[in-house]
Coordinates of C-alpha atoms in Angstrom, one line a residue:
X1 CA 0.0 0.0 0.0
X2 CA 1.0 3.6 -0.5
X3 CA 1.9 6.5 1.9
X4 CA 1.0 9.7 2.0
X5 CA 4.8 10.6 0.3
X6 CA 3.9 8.1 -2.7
X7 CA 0.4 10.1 -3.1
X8 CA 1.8 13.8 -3.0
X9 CA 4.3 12.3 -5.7
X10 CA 1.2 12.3 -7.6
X11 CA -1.0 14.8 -6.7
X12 CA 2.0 17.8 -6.1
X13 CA 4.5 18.1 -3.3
X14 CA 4.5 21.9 -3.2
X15 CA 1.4 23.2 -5.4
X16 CA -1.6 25.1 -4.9
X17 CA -2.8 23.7 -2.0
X18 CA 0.4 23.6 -0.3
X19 CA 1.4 26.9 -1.2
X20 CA -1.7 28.4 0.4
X21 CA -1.8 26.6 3.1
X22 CA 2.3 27.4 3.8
X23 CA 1.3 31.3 3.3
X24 CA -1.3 31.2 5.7
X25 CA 1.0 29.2 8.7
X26 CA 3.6 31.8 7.8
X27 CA 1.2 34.2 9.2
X28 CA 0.9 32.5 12.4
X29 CA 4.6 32.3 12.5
X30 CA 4.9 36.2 12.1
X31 CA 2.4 36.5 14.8
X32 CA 4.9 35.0 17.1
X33 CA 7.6 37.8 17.3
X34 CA 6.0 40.3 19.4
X35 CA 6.0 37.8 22.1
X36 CA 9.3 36.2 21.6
X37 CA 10.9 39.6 21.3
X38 CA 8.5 42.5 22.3
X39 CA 10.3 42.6 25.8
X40 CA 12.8 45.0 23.5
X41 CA 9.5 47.2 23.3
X42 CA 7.3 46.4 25.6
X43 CA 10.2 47.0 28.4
X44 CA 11.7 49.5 26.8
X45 CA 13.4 51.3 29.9
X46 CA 14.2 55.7 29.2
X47 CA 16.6 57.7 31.5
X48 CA 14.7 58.6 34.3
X49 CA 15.4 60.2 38.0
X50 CA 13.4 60.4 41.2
X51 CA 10.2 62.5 41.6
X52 CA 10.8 65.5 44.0
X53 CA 8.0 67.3 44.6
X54 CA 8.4 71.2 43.9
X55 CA 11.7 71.1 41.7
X56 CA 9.2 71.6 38.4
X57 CA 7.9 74.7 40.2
X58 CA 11.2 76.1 40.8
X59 CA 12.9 74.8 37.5
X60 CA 9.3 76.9 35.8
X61 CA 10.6 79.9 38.1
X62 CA 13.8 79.9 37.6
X63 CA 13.4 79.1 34.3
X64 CA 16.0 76.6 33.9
X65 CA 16.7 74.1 31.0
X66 CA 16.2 70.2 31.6
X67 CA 20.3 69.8 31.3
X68 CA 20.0 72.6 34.4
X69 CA 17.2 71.0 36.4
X70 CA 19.3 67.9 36.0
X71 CA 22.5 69.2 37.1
X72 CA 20.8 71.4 40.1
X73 CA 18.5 68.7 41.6
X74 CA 19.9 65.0 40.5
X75 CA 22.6 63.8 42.6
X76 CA 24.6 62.9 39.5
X77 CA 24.3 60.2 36.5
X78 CA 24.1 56.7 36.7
X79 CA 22.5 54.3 39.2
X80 CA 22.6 57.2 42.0
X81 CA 20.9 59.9 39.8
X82 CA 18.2 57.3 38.9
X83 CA 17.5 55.6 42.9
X84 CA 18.4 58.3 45.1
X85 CA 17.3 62.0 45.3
X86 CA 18.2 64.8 47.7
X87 CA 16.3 65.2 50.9
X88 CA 15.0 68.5 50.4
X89 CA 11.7 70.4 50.8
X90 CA 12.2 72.2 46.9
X91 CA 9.1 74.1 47.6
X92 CA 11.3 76.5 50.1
X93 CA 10.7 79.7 49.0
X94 CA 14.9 80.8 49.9
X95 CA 16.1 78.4 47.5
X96 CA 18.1 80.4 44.9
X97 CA 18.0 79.6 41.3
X98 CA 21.5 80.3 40.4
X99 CA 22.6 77.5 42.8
X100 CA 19.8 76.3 44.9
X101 CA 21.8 73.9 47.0
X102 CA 24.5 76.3 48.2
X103 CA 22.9 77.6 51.2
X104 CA 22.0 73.7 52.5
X105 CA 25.7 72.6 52.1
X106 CA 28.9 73.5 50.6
X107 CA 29.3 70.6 48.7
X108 CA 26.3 68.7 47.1
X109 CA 27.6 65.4 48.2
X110 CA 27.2 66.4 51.8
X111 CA 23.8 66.7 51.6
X112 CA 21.7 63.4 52.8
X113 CA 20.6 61.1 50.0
X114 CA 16.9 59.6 50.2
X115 CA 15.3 56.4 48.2
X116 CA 12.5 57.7 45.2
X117 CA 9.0 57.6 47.8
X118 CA 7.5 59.6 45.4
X119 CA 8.1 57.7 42.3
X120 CA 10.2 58.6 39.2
X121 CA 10.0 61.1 36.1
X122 CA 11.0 59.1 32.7
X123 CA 12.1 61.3 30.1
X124 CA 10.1 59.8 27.3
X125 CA 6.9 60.4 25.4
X126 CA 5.6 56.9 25.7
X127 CA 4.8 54.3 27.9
X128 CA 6.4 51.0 29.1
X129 CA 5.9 48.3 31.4
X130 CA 8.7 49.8 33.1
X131 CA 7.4 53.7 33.5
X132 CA 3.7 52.6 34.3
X133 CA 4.7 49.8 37.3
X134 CA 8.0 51.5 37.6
X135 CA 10.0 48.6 37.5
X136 CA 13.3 50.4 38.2
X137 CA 15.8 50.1 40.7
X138 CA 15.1 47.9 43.4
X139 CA 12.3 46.6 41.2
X140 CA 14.0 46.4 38.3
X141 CA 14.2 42.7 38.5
X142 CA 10.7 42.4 38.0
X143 CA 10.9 43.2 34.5
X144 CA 13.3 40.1 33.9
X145 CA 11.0 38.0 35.8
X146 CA 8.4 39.1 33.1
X147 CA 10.5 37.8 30.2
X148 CA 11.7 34.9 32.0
X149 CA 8.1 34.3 32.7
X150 CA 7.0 33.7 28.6
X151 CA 10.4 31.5 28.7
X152 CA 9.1 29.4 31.2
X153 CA 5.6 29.3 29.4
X154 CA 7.5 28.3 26.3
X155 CA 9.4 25.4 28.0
X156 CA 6.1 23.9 29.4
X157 CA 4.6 23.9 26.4
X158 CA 7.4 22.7 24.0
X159 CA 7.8 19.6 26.5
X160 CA 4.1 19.1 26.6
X161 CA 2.8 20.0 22.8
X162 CA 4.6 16.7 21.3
X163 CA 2.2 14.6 23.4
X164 CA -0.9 16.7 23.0
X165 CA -0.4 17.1 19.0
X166 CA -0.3 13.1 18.8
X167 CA -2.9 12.8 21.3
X168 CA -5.5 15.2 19.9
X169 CA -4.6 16.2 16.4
X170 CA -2.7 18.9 15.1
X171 CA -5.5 21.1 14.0
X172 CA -7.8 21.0 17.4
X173 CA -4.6 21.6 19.3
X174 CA -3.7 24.5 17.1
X175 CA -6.8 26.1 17.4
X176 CA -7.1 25.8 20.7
X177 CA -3.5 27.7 21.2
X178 CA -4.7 30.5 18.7
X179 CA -7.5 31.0 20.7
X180 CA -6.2 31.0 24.2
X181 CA -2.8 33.4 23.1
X182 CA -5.5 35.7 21.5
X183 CA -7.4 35.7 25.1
X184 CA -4.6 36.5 27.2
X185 CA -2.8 39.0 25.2
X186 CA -6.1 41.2 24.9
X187 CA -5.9 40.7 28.8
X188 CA -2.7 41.7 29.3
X189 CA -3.1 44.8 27.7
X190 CA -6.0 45.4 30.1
X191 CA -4.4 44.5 32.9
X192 CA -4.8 46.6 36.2
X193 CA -1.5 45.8 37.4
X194 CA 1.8 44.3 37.3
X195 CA 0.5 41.1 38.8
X196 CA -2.3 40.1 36.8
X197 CA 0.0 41.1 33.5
X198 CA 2.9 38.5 35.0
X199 CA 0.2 35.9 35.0
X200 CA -1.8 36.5 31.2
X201 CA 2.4 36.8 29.8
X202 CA 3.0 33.1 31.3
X203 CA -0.1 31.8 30.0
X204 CA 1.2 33.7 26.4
X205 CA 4.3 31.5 27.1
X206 CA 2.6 28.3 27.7
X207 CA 0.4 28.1 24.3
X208 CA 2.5 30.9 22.0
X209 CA 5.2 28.3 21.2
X210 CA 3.3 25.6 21.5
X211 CA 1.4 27.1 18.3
X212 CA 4.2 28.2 16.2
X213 CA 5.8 24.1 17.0
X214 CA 2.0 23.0 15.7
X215 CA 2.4 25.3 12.5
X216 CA 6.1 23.5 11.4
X217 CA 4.6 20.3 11.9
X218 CA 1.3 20.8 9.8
X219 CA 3.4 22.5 7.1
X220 CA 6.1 20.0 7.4
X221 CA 3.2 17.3 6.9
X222 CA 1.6 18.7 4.2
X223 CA 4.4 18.8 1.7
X224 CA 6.2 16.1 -0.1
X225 CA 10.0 14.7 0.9
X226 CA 11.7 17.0 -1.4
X227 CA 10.5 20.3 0.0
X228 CA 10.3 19.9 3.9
X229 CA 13.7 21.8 4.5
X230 CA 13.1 24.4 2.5
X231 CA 9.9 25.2 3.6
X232 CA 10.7 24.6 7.5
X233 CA 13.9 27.6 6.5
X234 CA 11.1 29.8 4.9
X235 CA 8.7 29.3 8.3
X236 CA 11.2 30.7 10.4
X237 CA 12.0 33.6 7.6
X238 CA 8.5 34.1 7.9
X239 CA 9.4 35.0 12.0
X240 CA 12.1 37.7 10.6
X241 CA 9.0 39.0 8.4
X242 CA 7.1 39.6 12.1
X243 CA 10.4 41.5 13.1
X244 CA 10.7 43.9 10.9
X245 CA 6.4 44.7 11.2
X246 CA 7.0 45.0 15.1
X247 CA 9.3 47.7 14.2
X248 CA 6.8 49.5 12.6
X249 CA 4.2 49.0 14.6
X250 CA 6.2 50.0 17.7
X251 CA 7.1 53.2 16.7
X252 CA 3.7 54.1 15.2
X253 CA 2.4 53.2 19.0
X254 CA 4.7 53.8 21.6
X255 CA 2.6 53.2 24.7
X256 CA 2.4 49.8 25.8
X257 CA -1.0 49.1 26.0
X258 CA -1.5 50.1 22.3
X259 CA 0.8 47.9 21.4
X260 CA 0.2 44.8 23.1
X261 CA -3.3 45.0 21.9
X262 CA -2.5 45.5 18.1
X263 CA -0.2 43.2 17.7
X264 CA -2.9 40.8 19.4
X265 CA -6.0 41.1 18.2
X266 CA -5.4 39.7 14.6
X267 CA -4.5 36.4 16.3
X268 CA -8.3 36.0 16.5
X269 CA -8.4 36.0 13.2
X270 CA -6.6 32.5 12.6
X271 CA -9.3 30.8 14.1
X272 CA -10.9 31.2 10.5
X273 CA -7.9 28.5 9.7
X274 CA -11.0 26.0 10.8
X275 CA -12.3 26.6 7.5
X276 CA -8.8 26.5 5.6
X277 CA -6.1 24.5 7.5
X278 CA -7.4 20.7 7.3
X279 CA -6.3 17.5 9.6
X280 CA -3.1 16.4 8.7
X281 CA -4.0 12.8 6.9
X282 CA -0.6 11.8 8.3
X283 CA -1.9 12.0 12.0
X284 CA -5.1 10.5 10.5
X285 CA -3.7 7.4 9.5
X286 CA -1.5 7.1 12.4
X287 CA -4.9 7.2 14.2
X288 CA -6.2 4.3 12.1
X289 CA -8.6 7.0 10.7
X290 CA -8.5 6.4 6.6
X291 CA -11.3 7.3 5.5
X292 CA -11.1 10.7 6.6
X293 CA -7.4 10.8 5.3
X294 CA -8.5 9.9 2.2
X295 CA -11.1 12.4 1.9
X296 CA -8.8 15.4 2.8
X297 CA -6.3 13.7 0.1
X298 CA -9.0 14.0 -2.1
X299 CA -9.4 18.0 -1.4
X300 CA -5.7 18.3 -1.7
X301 CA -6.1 16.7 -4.8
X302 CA -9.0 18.7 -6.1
X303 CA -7.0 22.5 -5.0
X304 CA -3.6 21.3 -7.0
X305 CA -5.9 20.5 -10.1
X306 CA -4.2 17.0 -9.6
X307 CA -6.2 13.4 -10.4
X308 CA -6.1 10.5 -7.7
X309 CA -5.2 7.7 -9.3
X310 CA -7.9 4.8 -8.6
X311 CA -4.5 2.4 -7.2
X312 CA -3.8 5.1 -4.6
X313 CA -7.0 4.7 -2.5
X314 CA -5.2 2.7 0.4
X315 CA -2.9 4.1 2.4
X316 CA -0.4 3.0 5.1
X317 CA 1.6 4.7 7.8
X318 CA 5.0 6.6 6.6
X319 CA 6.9 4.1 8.8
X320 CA 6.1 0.2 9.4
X321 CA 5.8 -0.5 13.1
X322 CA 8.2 -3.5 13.5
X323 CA 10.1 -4.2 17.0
X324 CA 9.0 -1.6 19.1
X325 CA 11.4 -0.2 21.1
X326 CA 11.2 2.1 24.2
X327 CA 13.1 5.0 24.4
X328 CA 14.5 6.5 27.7
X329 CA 16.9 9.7 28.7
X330 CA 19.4 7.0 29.7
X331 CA 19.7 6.8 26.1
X332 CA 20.6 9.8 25.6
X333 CA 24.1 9.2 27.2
X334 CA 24.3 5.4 27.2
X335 CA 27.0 5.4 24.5
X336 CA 29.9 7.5 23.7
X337 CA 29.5 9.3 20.4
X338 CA 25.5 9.5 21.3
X339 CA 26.6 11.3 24.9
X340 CA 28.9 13.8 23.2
X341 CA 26.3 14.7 20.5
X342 CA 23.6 15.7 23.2
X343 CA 26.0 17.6 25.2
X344 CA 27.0 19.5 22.0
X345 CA 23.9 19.8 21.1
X346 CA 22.3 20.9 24.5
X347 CA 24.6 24.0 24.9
X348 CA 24.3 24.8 21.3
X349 CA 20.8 25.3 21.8
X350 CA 21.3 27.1 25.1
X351 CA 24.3 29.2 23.2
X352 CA 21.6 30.0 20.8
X353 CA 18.7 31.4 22.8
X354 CA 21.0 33.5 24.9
X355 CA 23.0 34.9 22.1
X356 CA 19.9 36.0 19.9
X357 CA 17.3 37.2 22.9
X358 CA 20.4 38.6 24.5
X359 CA 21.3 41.0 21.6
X360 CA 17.7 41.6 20.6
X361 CA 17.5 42.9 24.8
X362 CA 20.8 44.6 24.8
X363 CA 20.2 46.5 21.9
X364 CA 16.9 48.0 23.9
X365 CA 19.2 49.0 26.2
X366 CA 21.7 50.7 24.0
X367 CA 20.7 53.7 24.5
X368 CA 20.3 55.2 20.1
X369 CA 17.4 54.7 17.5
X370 CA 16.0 51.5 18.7
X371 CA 13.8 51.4 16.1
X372 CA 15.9 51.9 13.5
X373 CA 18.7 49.5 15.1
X374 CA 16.0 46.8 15.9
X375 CA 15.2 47.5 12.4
X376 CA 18.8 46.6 10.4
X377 CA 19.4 44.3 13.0
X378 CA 16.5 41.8 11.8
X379 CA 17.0 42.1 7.8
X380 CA 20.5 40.6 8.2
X381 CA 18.4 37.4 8.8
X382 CA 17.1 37.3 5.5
X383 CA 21.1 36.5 4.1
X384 CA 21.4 34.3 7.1
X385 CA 18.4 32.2 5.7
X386 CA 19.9 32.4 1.9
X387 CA 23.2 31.7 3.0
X388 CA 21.7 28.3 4.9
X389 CA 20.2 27.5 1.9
X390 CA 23.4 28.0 -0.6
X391 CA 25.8 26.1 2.0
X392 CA 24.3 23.1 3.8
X393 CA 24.1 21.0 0.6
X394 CA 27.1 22.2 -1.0
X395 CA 29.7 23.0 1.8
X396 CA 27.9 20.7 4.6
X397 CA 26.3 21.6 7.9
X398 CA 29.3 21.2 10.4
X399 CA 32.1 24.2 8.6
X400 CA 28.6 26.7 7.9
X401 CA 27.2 26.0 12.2
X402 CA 30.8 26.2 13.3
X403 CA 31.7 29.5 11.8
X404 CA 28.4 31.4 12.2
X405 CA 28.9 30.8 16.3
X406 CA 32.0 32.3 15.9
X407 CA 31.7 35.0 13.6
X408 CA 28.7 35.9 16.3
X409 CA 31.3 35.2 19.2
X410 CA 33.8 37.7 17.4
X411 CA 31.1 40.4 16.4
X412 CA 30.2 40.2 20.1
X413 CA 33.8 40.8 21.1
X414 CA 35.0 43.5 18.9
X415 CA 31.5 45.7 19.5
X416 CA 33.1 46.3 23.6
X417 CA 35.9 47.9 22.0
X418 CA 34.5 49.8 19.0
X419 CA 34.0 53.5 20.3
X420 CA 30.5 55.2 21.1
X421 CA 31.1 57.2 18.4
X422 CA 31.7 55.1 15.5
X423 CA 28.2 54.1 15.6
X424 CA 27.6 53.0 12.3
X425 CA 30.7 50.6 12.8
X426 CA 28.7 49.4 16.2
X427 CA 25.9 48.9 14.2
X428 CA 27.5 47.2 11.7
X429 CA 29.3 44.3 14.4
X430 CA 25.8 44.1 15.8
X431 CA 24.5 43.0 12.7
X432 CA 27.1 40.2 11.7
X433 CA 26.5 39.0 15.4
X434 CA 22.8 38.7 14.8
X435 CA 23.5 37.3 11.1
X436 CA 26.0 34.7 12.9
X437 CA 23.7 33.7 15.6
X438 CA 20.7 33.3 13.2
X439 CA 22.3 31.0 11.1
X440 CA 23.0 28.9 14.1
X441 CA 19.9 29.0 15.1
X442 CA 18.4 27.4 12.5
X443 CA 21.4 24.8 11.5
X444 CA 20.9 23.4 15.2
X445 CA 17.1 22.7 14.6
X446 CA 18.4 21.1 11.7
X447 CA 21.0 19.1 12.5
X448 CA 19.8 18.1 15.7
X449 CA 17.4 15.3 14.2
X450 CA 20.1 14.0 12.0
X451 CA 22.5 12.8 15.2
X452 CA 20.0 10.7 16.7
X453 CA 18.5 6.9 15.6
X454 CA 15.0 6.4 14.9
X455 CA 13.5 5.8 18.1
X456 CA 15.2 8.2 20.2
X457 CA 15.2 10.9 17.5
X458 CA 12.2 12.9 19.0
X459 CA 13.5 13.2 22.6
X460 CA 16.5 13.6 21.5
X461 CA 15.8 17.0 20.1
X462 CA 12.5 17.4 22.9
X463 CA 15.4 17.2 25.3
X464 CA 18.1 19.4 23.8
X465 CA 15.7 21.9 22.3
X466 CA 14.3 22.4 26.2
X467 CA 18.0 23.8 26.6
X468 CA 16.2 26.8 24.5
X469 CA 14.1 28.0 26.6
X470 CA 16.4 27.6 29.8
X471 CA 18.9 30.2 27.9
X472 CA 15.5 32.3 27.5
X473 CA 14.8 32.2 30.8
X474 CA 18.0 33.2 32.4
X475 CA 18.8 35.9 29.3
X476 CA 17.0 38.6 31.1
X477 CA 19.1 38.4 34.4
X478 CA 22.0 37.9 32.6
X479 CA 21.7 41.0 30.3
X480 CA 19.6 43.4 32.8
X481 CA 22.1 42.6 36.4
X482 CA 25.5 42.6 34.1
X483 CA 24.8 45.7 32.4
X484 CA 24.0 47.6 35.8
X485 CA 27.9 46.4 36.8
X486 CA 29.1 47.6 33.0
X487 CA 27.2 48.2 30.1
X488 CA 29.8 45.9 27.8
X489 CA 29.7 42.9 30.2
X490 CA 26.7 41.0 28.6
X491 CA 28.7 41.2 25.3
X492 CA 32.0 39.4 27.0
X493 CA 29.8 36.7 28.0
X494 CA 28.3 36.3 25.0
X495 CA 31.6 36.4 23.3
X496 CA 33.2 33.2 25.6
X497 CA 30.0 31.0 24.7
X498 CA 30.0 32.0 20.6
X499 CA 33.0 31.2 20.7
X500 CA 33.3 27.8 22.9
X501 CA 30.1 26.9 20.8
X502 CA 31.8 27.3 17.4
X503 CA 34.4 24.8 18.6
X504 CA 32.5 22.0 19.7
X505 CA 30.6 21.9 16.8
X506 CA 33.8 21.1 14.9
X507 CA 33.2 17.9 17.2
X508 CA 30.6 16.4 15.4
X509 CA 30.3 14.6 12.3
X510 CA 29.5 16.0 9.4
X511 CA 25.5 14.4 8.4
X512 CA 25.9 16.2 4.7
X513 CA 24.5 13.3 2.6
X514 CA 24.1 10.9 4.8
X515 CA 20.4 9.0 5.6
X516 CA 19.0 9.3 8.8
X517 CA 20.5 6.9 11.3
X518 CA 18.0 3.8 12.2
X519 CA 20.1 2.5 15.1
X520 CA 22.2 3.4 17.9
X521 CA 25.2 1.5 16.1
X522 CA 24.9 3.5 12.7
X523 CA 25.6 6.6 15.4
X524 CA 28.4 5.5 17.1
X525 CA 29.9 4.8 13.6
X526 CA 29.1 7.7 12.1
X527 CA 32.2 9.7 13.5
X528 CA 34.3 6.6 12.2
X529 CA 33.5 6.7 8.8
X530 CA 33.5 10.6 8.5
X531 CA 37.0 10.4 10.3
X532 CA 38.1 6.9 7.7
X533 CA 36.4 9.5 4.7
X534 CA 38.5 12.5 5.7
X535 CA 42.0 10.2 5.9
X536 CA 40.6 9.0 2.2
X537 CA 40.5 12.5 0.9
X538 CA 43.9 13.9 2.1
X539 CA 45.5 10.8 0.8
X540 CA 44.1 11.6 -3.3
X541 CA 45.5 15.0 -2.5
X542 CA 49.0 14.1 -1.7
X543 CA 51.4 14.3 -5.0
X544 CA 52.4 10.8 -6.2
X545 CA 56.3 11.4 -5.5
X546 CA 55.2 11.5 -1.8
X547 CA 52.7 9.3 -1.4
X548 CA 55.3 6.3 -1.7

């Protein structure tokens, strides 16, 4: 009997059907960047200082400019000019407004310093999560709980969504996720305070990845052998599209609320996807459901203008189920060469997450245009993508992975010694970090599957992939506390793991050409036969007069 492969060979592998159904999960995948990034917008933290009642008065009085209010009532710049104020009654009427301070003390620093009790003044036209709870100073760690709080959400659901998929179906589960994401970002926007918004953002977490995950695997389903790593490249292309829109959209609205909620509300309009994203007919079949396979075959047929041919009406499952075999995390580090690949592999997917979320939230603190800089940052993704494409079939995947963590180690590295001034040249390392880190992203989703045997292939990368969103949730510490000790410091770290990354990948074997491995054995071999292949190679290239 047939599978679904055999059919599509028949009735298109990538036409009209697929097509439309790939541009409409591309949507969905778009949809995902405000939450897996907006922290750069939604957090967005300005220069502020404390709130001392009567200096806007005086400054009115005195008419003084902002850089003189500053100097004359701030304690100075930095940390201390932001937490602490002068403890001062500004509404004496003796203060003079050449320099108001004099006749307290005769030097500022002896006067007493006093925490902000009356809040802060942010020297922005917007709003943030930051200037409405005021999560500054010795709250300031509640905005990296906030981001750390989607990561968590994200790790949940990544572990859980494998299960549920098989369980229920990708389309119910998919819906489902749409719908709930939709419900909780509309109440976050609402929310009355930083609690409640805490809460909604986790719940985001727990179903927004979740339904980006279900998206790859529908597309991935839908389309024949030939076309799956293309179009699972193009899915996450479609995620740089969402960048470049939240740009956009986040200068056009610059208060919080505004933006949560428009970059929200067209989620509800994926659950018309009822109506045009069908079952996929491989779950169907796994689920001993054929008939109903066959009839959203037929439809797929139909939209690609393709006929069924009459001895394609049976189907079977993609793979035989012969000796069942029971996988276990044990493993996972059982043998050698298997252990060493999920090591590899587990901090290349934590390298990953903290490089890219950490320059994406370090650029927000940066302190320029972060519109514009959020803005080139995210089109250097589109060569990353192309350059994926032109390189893993020619050149391999291990060269390609290897040099883009190290070219975004490197970028990382030079940009704490490039001066403020020389911005575009800041810019410009910024960008080759993000270009480096990109491509690595995406090589280790790919590469991942092609280390592991059979039966352990989908914990395999279940298990290291969860590495992912452990790096997300301990980015926002890592960038927000280091860059209160120095601004550059986030930027050494990342440096050191690029770079430690780049060189275990030269570790692994090189999967260019290769079939998947069935068994553990195939696996352990794999490094033999690459290292037996390599010997080969330098041997032809040796000139006969040597070689004797």
């Amino acid at each position: 009997m047939p599978t679904v492969d055999d059919i599509l060979e028949h009735i298109g592998e990538f036409n009209f059907f697929q097509k439309q159904t790939f541009f409409l999960l591309c949507l969905l995948s778009a949809a995902f960047t405000p939450i897996y990034v907006g922290i750069v917008f939604l957090g967005f933290t300005p220069d502020h200082r404390c709130r001392s009642p009567g200096v806007a008065e005086l400054s009115r009085r005195c008419g003084w400019s902002l850089a003189e209010e500053l100097n004359y009532t701030v304690p100075g710049p930095g940390p201390e000019g932001q937490c602490l104020r002068y403890k001062v009654d500004w509404n004496q009427s003796a203060l003079s407004c050449l320099d108001p301070l004099a006749g307290l003390a005769a030097n500022g620093s002896a006067l007493p310093l006093g925490p902000c009790v009356q809040g802060w003044v942010y020297d922005t036209s917007g709003s943030s999560i930051v200037t409405e709870f005021n999560l500054v100073c010795a709250d300031s760690w509640m905005l990296d709980l906030f981001q750390s709080a989607v990561n968590v959400g994200f790790f949940i659901g990544s572990m859980s969504i494998g299960y549920i998929a098989d369980r229920f179906g990708r389309k119910l589960c998919l819906l489902i996720t749409i719908l709930i994401n939709a419900s909780s970002g509309v109440l976050m926007a609402i929310s009355p305070n930083y609690t409640w918004m805490l809460i909604f953002r986790l719940i985001q977490g727990l179903v927004s990845k979740a339904g980006w995950l279900i998206g790859y695997i529908l597309i991935t389903e839908f389309v024949g052998l030939r076309y799956r790593r293309t179009v699972g490249i193009v899915y996450q292309v479609a995620f740089t599209v969402g960048l470049l829109v939240l740009a956009g959209v986040a200068y056009a609205l610059p208060h919080w609320r505004w933006l949560q909620l428009t970059v929200t509300l067209p989620n509800f309009c994926f659950l018309l996807y009822y109506w045009c994203v069908p079952e996929s007919p491989r779950w169907l079949i796994s689920q001993n459901k054929n008939a109903k396979a066959m009839k959203i075959i037929k439809h797929i047929a139909k939209k690609n203008g393709k006929p069924l041919p009459g001895s394609l009406q049976s189907l079977r499952p993609d793979e035989e189920v012969g000796e069942k075999l029971n996988p276990s995390f044990l493993d996972l580090v059982r043998t050698p060469q298997i252990r060493k690949h999920t090591l590899i592999l587990m901090y290349n997917w934590f390298t990953s997450s903290v490089l890219y979320q950490g320059l994406i939230m370090h650029m927000g603190l940066a302190g320029s245009n972060i519109y514009l800089d959020f803005f080139y940052s995210a089109l250097v993704e589109f060569p990353a993508a192309f350059l994926i494409i032109l390189t893993i079939d020619r050149i391999g995947r291990r060269y390609p992975w290897a040099i883009s963590n190290m070219v975004a180690g490197a970028a990382c590295l030079a940009s704490v010694f490039i001066p403020e001034d020389l911005h575009w040249l800041r810019v410009t390392a910024a960008c080759l970090g993000r270009m480096g880190i990109t491509m690595a992203y995406e090589m280790v989703c790919l590469v991942n599957a092609e280390l592991y045997p059979t039966f352990i292939r989908n914990l395999g990368v279940l298990v290291c992939s969860s590495m992912c969103d452990v790096g997300g949730i301990l980015t926002p510490f890592l960038v927000y506390r280091l860059t209160d000790i120095w601004h550059e410091l986030p930027l050494v770290v990342f440096a050191v793991v690029g770079l430690i990354a780049g060189g275990l990948v030269l570790l692994l074997p090189e999967t260019k050409g290769r079939t998947l491995p069935e068994t553990i054995e195939e696996v352990e071999n794999m490094k033999r036969v690459s290292t037996s292949y390599a010997i080969k190679i330098h041997l032809l290239s040796i000139p006969p007069k040597l070689n004797c």
